[in-house]
XYZ file of C-alpha atoms in Angstrom:
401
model
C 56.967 15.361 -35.744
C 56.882 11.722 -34.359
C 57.127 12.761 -30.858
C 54.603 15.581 -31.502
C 51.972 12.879 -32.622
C 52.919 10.598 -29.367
C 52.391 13.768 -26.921
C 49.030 14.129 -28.547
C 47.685 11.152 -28.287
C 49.079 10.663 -24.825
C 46.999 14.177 -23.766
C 43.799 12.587 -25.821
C 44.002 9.692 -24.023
C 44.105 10.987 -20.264
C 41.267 13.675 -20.774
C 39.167 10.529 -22.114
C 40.121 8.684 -19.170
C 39.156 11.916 -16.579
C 35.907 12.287 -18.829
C 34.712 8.860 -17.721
C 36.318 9.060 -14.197
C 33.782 12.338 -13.768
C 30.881 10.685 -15.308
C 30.922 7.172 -13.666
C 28.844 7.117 -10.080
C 30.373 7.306 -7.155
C 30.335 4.139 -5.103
C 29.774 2.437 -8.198
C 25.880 1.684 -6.686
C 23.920 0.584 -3.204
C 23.044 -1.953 -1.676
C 20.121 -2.675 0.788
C 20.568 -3.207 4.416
C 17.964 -3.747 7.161
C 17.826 -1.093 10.080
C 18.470 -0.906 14.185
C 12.896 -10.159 3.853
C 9.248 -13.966 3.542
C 7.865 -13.131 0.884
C 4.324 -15.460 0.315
C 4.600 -15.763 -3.385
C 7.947 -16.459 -2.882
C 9.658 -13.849 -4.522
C 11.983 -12.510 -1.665
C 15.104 -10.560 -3.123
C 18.361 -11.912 -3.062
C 21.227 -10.826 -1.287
C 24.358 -12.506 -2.493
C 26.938 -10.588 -3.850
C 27.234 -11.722 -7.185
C 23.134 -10.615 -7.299
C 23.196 -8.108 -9.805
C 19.505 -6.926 -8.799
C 21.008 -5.698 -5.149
C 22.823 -3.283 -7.054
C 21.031 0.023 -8.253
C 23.123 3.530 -10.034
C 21.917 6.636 -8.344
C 21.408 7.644 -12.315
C 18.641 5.029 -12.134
C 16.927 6.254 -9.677
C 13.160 7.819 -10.182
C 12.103 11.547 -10.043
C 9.195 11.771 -9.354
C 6.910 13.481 -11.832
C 3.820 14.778 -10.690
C 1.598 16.376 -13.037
C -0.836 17.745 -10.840
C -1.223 19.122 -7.133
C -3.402 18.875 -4.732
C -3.763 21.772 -2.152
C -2.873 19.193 0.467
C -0.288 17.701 -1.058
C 3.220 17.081 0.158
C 5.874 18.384 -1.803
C 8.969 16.515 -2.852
C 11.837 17.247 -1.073
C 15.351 16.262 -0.960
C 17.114 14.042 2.073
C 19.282 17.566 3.186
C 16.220 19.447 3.459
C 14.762 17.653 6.706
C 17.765 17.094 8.275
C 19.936 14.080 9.171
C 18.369 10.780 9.696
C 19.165 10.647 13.375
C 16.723 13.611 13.775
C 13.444 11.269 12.623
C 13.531 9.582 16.042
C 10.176 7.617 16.493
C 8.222 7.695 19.393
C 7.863 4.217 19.383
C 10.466 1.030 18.881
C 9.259 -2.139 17.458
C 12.360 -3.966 18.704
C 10.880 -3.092 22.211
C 7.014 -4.224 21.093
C 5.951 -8.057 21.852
C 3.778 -9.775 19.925
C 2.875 -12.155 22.634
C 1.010 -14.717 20.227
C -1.247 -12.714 18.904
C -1.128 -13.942 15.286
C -2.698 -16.800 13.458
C 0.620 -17.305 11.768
C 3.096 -16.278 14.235
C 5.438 -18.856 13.500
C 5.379 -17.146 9.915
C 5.587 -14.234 11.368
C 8.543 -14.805 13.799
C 10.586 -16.416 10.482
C 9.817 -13.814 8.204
C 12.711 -11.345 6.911
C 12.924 -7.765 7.190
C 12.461 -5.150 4.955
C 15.545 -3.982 3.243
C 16.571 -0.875 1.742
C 18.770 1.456 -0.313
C 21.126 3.508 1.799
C 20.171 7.266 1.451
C 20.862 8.967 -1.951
C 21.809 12.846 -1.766
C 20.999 12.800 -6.070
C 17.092 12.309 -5.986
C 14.308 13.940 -4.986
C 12.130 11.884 -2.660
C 8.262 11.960 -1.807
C 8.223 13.074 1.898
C 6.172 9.543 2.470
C 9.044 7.544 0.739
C 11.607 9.028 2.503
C 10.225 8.902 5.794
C 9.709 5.002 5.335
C 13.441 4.358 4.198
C 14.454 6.548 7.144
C 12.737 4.297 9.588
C 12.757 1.029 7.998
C 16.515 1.801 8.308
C 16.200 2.579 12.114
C 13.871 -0.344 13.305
C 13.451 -3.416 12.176
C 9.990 -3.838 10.084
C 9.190 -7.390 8.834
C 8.668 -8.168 4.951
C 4.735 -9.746 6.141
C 1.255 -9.014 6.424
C 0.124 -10.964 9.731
C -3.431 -12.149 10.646
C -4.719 -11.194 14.281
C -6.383 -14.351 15.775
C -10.486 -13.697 16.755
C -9.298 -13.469 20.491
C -6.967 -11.009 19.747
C -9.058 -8.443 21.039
C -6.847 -5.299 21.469
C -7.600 -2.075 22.594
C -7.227 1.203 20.223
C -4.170 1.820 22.157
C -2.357 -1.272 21.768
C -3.317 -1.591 18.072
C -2.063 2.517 17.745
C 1.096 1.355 19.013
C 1.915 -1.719 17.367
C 0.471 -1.117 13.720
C -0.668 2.742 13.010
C 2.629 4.069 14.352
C 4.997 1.669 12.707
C 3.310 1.555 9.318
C 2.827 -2.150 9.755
C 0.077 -3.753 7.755
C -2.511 -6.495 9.424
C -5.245 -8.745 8.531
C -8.149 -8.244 11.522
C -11.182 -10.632 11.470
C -14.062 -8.923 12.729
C -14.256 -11.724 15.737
C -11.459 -9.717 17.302
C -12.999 -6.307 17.129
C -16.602 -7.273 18.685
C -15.338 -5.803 22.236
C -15.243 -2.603 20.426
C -18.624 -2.900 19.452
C -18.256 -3.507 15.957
C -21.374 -5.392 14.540
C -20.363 -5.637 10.597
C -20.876 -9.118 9.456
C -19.890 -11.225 6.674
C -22.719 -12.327 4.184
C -22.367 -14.607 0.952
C -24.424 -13.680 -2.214
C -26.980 -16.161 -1.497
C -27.476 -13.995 2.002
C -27.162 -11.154 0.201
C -29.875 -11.607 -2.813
C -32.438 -12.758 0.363
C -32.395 -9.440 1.726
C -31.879 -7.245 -1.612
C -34.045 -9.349 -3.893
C -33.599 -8.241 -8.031
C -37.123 -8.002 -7.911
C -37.325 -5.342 -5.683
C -35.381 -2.208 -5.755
C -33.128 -1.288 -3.125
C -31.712 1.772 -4.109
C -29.070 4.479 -2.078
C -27.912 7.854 -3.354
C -24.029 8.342 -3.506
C -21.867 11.194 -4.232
C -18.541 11.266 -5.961
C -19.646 10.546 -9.723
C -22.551 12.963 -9.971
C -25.684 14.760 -8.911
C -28.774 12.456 -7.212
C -27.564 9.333 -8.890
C -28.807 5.869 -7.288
C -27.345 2.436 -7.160
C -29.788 -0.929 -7.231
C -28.311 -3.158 -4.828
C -30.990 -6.351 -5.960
C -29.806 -6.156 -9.668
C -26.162 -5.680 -9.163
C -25.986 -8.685 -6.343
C -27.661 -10.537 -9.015
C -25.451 -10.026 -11.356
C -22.597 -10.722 -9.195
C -23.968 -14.178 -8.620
C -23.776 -14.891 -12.053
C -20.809 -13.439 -12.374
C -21.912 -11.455 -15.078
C -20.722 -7.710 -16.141
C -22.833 -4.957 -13.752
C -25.402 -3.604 -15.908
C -25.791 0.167 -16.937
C -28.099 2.540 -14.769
C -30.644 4.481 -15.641
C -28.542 7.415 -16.025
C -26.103 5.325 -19.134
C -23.458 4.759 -16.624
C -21.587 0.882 -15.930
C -22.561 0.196 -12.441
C -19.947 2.096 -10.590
C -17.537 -0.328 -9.410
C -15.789 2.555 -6.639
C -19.347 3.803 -5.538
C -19.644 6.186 -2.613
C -21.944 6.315 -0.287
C -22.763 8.380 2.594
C -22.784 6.984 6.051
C -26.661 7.596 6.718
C -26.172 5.241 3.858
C -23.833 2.638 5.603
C -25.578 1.917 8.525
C -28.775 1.206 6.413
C -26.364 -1.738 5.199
C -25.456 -2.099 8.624
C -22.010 -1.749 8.540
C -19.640 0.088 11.017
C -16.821 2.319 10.705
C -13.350 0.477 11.850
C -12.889 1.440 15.251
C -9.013 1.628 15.225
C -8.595 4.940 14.175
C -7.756 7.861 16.440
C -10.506 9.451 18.142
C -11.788 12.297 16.696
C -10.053 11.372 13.154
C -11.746 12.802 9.983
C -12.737 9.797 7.505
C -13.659 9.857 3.791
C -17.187 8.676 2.736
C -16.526 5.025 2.418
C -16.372 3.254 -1.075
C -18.351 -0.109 -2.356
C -16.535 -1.971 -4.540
C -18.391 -4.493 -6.564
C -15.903 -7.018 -8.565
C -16.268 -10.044 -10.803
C -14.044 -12.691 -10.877
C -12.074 -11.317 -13.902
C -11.193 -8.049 -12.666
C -8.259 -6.720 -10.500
C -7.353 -3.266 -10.041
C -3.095 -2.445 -11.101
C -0.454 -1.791 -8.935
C -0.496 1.351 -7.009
C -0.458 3.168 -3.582
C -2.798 6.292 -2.211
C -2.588 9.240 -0.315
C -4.173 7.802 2.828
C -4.425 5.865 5.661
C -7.346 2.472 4.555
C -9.308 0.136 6.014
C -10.442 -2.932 3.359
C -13.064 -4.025 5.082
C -14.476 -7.535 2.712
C -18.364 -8.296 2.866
C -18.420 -10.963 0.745
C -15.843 -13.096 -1.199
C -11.813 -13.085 -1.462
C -9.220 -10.722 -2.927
C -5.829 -11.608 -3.667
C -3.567 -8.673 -2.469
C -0.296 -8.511 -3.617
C 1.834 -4.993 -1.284
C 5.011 -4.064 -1.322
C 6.472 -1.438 1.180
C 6.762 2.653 -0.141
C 10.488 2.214 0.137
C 9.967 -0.123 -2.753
C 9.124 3.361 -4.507
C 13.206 3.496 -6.046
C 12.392 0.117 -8.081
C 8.637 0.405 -9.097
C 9.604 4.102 -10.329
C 5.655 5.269 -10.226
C 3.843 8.218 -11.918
C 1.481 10.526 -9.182
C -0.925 12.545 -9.813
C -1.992 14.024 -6.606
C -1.818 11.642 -3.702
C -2.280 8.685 -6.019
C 0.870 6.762 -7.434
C 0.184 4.105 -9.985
C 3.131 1.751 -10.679
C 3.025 1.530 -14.646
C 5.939 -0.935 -14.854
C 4.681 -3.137 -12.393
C 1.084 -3.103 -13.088
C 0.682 -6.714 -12.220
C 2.571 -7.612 -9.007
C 1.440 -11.239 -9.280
C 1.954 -14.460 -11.413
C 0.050 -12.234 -14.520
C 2.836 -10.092 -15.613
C 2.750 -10.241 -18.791
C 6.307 -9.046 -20.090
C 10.302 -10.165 -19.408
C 10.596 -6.470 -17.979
C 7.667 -6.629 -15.670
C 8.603 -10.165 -14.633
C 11.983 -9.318 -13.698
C 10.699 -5.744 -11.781
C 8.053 -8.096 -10.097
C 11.142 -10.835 -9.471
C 13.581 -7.923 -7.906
C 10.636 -6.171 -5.579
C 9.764 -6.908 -2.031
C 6.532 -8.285 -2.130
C 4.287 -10.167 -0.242
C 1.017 -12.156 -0.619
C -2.233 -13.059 0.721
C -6.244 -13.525 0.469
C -8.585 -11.438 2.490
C -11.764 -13.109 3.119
C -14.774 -12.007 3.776
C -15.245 -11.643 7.421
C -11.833 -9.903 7.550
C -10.516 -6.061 7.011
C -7.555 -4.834 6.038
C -5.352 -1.980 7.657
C -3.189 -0.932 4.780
C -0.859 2.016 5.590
C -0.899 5.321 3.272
C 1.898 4.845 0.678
C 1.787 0.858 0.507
C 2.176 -0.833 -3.032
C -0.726 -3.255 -3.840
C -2.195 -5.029 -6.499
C -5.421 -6.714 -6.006
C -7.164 -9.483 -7.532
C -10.453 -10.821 -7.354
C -11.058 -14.679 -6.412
C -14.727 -15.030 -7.574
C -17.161 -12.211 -7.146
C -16.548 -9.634 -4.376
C -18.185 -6.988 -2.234
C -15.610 -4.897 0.190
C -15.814 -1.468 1.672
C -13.016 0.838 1.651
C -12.932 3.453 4.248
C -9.889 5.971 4.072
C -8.717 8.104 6.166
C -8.924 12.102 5.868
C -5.961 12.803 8.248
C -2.453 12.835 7.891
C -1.280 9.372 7.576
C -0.715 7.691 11.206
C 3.030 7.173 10.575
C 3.773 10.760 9.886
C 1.467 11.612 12.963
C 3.981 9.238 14.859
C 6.925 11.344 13.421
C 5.856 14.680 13.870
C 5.232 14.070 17.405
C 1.223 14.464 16.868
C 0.108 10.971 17.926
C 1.710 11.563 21.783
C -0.961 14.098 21.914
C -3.922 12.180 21.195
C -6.430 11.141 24.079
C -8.110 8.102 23.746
C-alpha cells in the first residue's frame, strides 16, 4: 500500500511539473535590439541585463481591440501573413543618407541613440502600421530624436521625401527654411493678432466638421486667449471649438499656406485650428495620418514616442485613432506609480515647437502635447496613405515631382 501511495505521488508530481513546462513562455521573454536610444526628458530605457523593464512575456503583449471600422481602415494582421521580414526591403537606406549639417542640434543629433525594439512575436496580432515600423526600425538604424532643420536648410521636396517622409523620421522645420518653396505663413503673437482681428469687430469664417453653417469669431476668441481665459460659447450654445475646421478658401483669408513637402498631387484633409490655454494639453495618442503642426502663435510641449512603442503603451483604436489610456500623460504629470513607471520604461522624446516652426509628425507616432501659455497652431493631415507605407509598397518610386 506504501509503495502504491509513493507511485502516486511520484505520477502527481511530474504531470504538475509538464503542466507548468507547457504553460511557461518560450524564451522566457524579449529583448530589444536596434536594426542594420537620447531621450530629452531624459527617460531613455535601460539596457543592462539585470533591467527587468527590457524584458516583456509574449502573454503581455496587447491585442488590439478595435471597436469600430472605418471603410479605409487597415486590418490587423499577423507577422506570417505578409511574409518574412527580409521581404519589406525599403527603397531607401538611412545608413546611406548624410545629414551634412543640416540641423540646429546636430551634435544632439549625431549622439543620440537608436530606436530599439522587440524581436518579432508569432503570438499577437499587430496593426499593419506597427508592424511595418518594428520591421524597419529593425532593418535600418532610426534615431530615438526629433531634430530641428536650421533656416538655411532649404531642401527641395525631393531631398526632404527621401530623408524624412520615407523613413518615418520626425523634424522640426522653421518656416525660414521653406521660403524657397514659396511658403509665406508667418508667425504672429496675440498682440499682432488682436490688431488685425479686433474683439470689437467680428471676424467670422464658416467651418465644417461640427455642424451645418456654424461660424467662429476670431476677435473674441484671440481675446480671450490673451487673457488666458476659457473660449466663450457661440451663438449656437457650443464651447468655442478648440479642433475647428476650416476650409481652405478659408485659410488663405488667414493667409496661411499648405506645407509644401508633401507629394505632388497628394489629397489633404481640411486643416484644423486649434485654440489652447495654458492649462490644457491633449493625452497621449497617435492618428491615422500623415501631419503637419504648423504653430502660429505660442509653444507646445510635445512629448512622441515611436509606433513600435505600441507593445508597451498597449492603446485602444477606434478607427484610425489610438489613444494610449495608460499613458495618458507622457510627461512629468503622470499622475500614478503605474503610469510613471509605463512613462519611465517607454522611448520617448521631448521638445517645444514655437511659433514660427511646423511639425512633420509621421502617421502612427505617440504624442502628448502640452500647452506653454496660450496657443494657436494649424494641423493639416494628410488624406493619403501614410508616406512610409507608400515607401514600402513601392508607390513613392513612382511619384513625379
Amino acid at each position: 500500500m506504501e509503495l502504491r501511495q509513493r507511485k502516486g505521488l511520484l505520477v502527481l508530481g511530474l504531470m504538475a511539473f509538464s503542466l507548468l513546462f507547457a504553460l511557461s513562455p518560450s524564451g522566457g521573454g524579449e529583448k530589444r535590439y536596434t536594426g542594420t536610444s537620447q531621450s530629452s526628458n531624459g527617460h531613455s530605457p535601460k539596457l543592462s541585463s539585470e533591467d527587468p523593464l527590457q524584458t516583456f512575456k509574449e502573454t503581455d503583449y496587447p491585442v488590439y481591440e478595435n471597436s469600430q471600422k472605418v471603410e479605409d481602415e487597415e486590418e490587423e494582421v499577423t507577422p506570417l501573413e505578409l511574409g518574412d521580414s527580409a521581404a519589406m526591403t525599403a527603397s531607401v537606406d538611412t545608413e546611406d543618407i548624410e545629414d551634412n549639417d543640416i540641423f540646429v542640434d546636430q551634435m544632439e543629433y549625431d549622439d543620440a541613440p537608436y530606436i530599439k525594439v522587440l524581436a518579432e512575436s508569432k503570438r499577437i496580432k499587430y496593426r499593419l502600421i506597427v508592424l511595418q515600423h518594428e520591421r524597419y526600425f529593425r532593418k535600418h538604424k532610426s534615431k530615438l530624436y526629433v531634430p530641428r532643420l536650421k533656416k538655411t536648410a532649404k531642401l527641395s521636396r525631393e531631398e526632404f521625401a527621401e530623408r524624412f517622409l520615407l523613413t518615418s523620421q520626425p523634424v522640426i522645420i522653421p518656416f525660414e527654411a521653406v521660403r524657397h518653396l514659396n511658403f509665406t505663413t508667418k508667425a504672429y503673437t496675440l498682440e499682432e493678432l488682436m490688431k488685425i482681428y479686433p474683439n470689437h469687430k467680428s471676424m467670422t469664417y464658416r467651418y465644417g466638421g461640427y455642424g451645418p453653417n456654424e461660424e467662429i469669431d476670431l476677435g473674441p476668441a484671440i481675446a480671450a486667449l490673451y487673457q488666458n481665459k476659457d473660449l466663450k460659447k457661440t451663438k449656437m450654445g457650443r464651447n468655442f471649438p478648440r479642433n475647428t475646421k476650416v476650409n481652405p478658401h478659408s485659410v488663405k483669408k488667414l493667409s496661411l499656406d499648405f506645407p509644401p513637402y508633401v507629394f505632388p498631387g497628394s489629397k489633404m484633409m481640411a486643416p484644423s485650428v486649434w485654440f489652447g490655454t495654458a492649462t490644457s494639453s491633449t493625452k497621449t495618442h497617435s492618428d491615422c495620418c500623415d501631419n503637419f503642426a504648423v504653430m502660429l502663435s505660442g509653444t507646445k510641449r510635445w512629448t512622441v514616442a515611436p509606433p513600435s512603442e505600441a507593445r508597451l503603451i498597449k492603446p485602444k483604436c477606434t478607427g484610425g485613432l489610438c489613444w494610449g489610456n495608460k499613458l495618458e500623460h507622457a510627461d512629468e504629470h503622470a499622475y500614478t506609480p503605474a503610469m510613471k513607471g509605463l512613462r519611465d520604461m517607454t522611448q520617448l522624446v521631448t521638445f517645444d515647437l514655437n511659433a514660427g516652426e511646423m511639425l512633420y509628425l509621421p502617421a502612427g507616432w505617440f504624442h502628448h502635447i502640452e500647452n506653454i501659455g496660450p496657443t494657436i497652431m494649424i494641423n493639416y493631415w494628410s488624406k493619403e496613405k501614410p508616406f512610409f507605407q507608400q515607401m514600402l509598397d513601392g508607390e513613392a518610386t513612382q511619384v513625379e515631382w
